[in-house]
Backbone as JSON, one array per atom type, in Angstrom:
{
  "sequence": "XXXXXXXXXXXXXXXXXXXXXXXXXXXXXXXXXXXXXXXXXXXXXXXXXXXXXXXXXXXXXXXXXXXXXXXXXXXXXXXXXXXXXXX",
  "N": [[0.82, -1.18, 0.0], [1.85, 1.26, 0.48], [3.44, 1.75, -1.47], [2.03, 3.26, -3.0], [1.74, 5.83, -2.4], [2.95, 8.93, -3.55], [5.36, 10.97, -3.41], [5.55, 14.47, -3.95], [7.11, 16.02, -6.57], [10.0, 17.75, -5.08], [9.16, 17.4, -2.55], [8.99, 15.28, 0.07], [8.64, 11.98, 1.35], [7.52, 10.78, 4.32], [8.07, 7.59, 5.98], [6.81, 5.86, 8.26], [6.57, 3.25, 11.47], [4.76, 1.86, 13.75], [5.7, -0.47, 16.07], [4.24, -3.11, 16.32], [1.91, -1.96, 16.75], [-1.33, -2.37, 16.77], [-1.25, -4.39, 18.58], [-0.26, -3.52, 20.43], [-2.32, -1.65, 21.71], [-4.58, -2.73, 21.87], [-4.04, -4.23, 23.81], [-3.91, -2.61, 25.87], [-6.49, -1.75, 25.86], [-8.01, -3.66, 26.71], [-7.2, -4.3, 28.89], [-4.92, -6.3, 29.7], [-3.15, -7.55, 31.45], [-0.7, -9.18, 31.34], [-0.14, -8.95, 28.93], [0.73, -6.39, 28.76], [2.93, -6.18, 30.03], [4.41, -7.97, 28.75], [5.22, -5.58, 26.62], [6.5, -3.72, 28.07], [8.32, -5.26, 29.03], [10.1, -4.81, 26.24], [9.53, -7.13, 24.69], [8.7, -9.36, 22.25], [5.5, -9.39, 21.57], [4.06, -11.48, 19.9], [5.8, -13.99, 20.14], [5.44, -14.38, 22.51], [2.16, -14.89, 22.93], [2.45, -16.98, 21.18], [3.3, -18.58, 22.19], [2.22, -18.71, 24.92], [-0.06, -20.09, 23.58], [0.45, -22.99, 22.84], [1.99, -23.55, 24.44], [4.47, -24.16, 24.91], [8.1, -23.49, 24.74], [8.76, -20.5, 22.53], [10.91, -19.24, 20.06], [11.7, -16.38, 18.29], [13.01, -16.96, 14.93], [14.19, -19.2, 16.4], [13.99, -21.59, 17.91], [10.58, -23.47, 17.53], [10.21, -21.3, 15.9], [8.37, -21.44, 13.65], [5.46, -21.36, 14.77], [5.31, -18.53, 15.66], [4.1, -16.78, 13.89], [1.67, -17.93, 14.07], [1.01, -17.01, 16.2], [0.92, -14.17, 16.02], [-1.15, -14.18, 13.98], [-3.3, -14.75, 16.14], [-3.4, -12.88, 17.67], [-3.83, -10.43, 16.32], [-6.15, -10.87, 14.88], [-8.22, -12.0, 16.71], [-8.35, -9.81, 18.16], [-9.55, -8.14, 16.67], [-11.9, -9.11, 16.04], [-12.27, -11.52, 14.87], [-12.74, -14.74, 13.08], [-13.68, -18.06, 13.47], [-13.56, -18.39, 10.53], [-12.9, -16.4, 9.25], [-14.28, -14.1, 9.72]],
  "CA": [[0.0, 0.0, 0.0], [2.46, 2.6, 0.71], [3.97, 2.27, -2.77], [1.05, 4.01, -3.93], [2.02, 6.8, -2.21], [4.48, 9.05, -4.06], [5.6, 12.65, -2.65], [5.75, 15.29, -5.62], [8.47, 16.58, -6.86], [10.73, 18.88, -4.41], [8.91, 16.73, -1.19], [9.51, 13.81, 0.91], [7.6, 11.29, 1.61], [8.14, 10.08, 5.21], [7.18, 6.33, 6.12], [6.76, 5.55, 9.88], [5.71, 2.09, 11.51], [4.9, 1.61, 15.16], [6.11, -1.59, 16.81], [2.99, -4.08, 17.09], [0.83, -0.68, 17.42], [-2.4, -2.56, 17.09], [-1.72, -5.32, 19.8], [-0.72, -2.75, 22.13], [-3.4, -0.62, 21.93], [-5.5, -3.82, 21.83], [-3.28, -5.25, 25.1], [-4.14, -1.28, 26.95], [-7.61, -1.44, 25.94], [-8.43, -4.9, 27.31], [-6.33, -4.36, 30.11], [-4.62, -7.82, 29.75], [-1.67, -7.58, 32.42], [0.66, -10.35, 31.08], [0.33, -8.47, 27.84], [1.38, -5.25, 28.75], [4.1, -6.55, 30.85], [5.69, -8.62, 27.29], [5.38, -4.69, 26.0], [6.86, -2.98, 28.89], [9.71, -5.87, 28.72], [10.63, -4.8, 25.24], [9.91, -8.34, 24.36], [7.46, -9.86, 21.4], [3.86, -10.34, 21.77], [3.4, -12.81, 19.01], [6.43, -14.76, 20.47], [4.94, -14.96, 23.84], [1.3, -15.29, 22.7], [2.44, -18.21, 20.56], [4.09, -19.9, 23.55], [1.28, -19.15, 25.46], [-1.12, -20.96, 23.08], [1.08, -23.94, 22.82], [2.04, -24.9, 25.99], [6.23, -24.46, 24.57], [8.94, -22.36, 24.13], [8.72, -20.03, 20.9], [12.03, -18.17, 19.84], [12.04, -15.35, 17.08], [14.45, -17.09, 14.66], [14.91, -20.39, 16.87], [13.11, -23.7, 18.74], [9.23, -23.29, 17.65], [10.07, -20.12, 15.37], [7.26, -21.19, 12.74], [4.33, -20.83, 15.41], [5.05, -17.25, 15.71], [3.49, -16.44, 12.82], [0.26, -18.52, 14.37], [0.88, -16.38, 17.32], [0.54, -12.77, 15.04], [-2.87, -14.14, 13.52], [-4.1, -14.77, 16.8], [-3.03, -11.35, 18.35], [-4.65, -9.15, 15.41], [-7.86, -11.43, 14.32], [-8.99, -12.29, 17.52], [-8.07, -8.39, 18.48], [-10.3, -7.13, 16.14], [-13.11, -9.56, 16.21], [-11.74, -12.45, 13.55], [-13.61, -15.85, 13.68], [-12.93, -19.22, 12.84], [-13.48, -18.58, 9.12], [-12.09, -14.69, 9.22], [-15.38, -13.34, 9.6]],
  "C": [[0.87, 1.26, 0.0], [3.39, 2.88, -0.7], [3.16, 3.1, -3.7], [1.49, 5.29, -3.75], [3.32, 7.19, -2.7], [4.14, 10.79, -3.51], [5.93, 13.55, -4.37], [6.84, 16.07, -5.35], [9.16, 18.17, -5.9], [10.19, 18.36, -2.38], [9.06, 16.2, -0.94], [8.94, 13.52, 1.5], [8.22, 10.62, 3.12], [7.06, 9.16, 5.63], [7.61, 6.2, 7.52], [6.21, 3.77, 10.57], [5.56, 2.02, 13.07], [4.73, 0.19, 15.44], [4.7, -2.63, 17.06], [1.81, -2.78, 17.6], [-0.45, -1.79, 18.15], [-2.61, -3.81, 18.08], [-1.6, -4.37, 21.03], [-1.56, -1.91, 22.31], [-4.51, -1.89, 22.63], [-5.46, -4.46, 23.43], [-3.97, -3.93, 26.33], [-5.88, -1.51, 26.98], [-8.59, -2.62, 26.78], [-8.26, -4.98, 29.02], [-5.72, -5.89, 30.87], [-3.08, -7.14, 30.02], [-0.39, -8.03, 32.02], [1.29, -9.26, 29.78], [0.97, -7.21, 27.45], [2.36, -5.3, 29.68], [5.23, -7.26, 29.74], [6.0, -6.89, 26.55], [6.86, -3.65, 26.88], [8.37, -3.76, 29.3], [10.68, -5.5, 27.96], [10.49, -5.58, 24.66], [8.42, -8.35, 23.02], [6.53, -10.35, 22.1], [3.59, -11.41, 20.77], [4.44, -14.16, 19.5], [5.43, -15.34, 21.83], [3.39, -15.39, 23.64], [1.26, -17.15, 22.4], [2.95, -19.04, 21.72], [3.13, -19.69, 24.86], [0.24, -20.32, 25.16], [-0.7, -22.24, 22.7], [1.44, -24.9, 23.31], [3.86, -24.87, 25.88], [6.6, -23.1, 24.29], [9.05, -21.56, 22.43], [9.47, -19.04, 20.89], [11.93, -17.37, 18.22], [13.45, -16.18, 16.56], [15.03, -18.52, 14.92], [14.21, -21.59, 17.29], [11.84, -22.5, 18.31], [9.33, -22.25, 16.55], [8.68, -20.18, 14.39], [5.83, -21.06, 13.95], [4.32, -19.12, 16.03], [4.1, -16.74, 14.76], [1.93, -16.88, 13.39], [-0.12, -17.24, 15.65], [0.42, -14.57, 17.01], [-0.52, -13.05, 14.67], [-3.98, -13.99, 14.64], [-4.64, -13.66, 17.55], [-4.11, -10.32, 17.67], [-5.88, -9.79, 14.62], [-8.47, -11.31, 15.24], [-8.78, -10.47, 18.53], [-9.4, -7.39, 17.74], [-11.3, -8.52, 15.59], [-13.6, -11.17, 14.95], [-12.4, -13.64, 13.93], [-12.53, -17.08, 13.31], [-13.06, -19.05, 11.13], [-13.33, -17.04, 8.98], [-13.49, -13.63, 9.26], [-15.46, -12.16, 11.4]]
}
């Protein structure tokens, strides 16, 4: 999406991203403790999610690394109201 955006000639286009914005807003608004304690660590929420929902260790990168990714769907579907069939 952001390649759409182009700055015109003599401007500059500045691109920004905030860190997992929409779990931590999601983690403040809930007021889910654990989850604003993985924020306030510095640490990943989709790491620790995923190794919550597992029952195992899940390293960015290392042991378990492909259930992170399970751990990011669960964070921002079930955050914003995602079902079993994405509805």
């Amino acid at each position: 999406m952001r390649t759409a955006f182009v700055a015109r000639k003599g401007h500059t286009f500045i691109v920004s991203d905030f860190s997992s914005i929409e779990a931590r807003v999601l983690s403040y608004m809930a007021r889910e403790k654990w989850r604003m304690d993985v924020f306030a660590g510095n640490l990943d929420i989709y790491v620790k999610s995923a190794s919550k929902m597992f029952s195992k260790p899940v390293v960015k990168g290392g042991i378990n690394s492909e259930l992170r990714q399970k751990g990011k769907i669960a964070e921002l579907a079930l955050g914003y109201g995602g079902g079993e069939k994405g509805h």
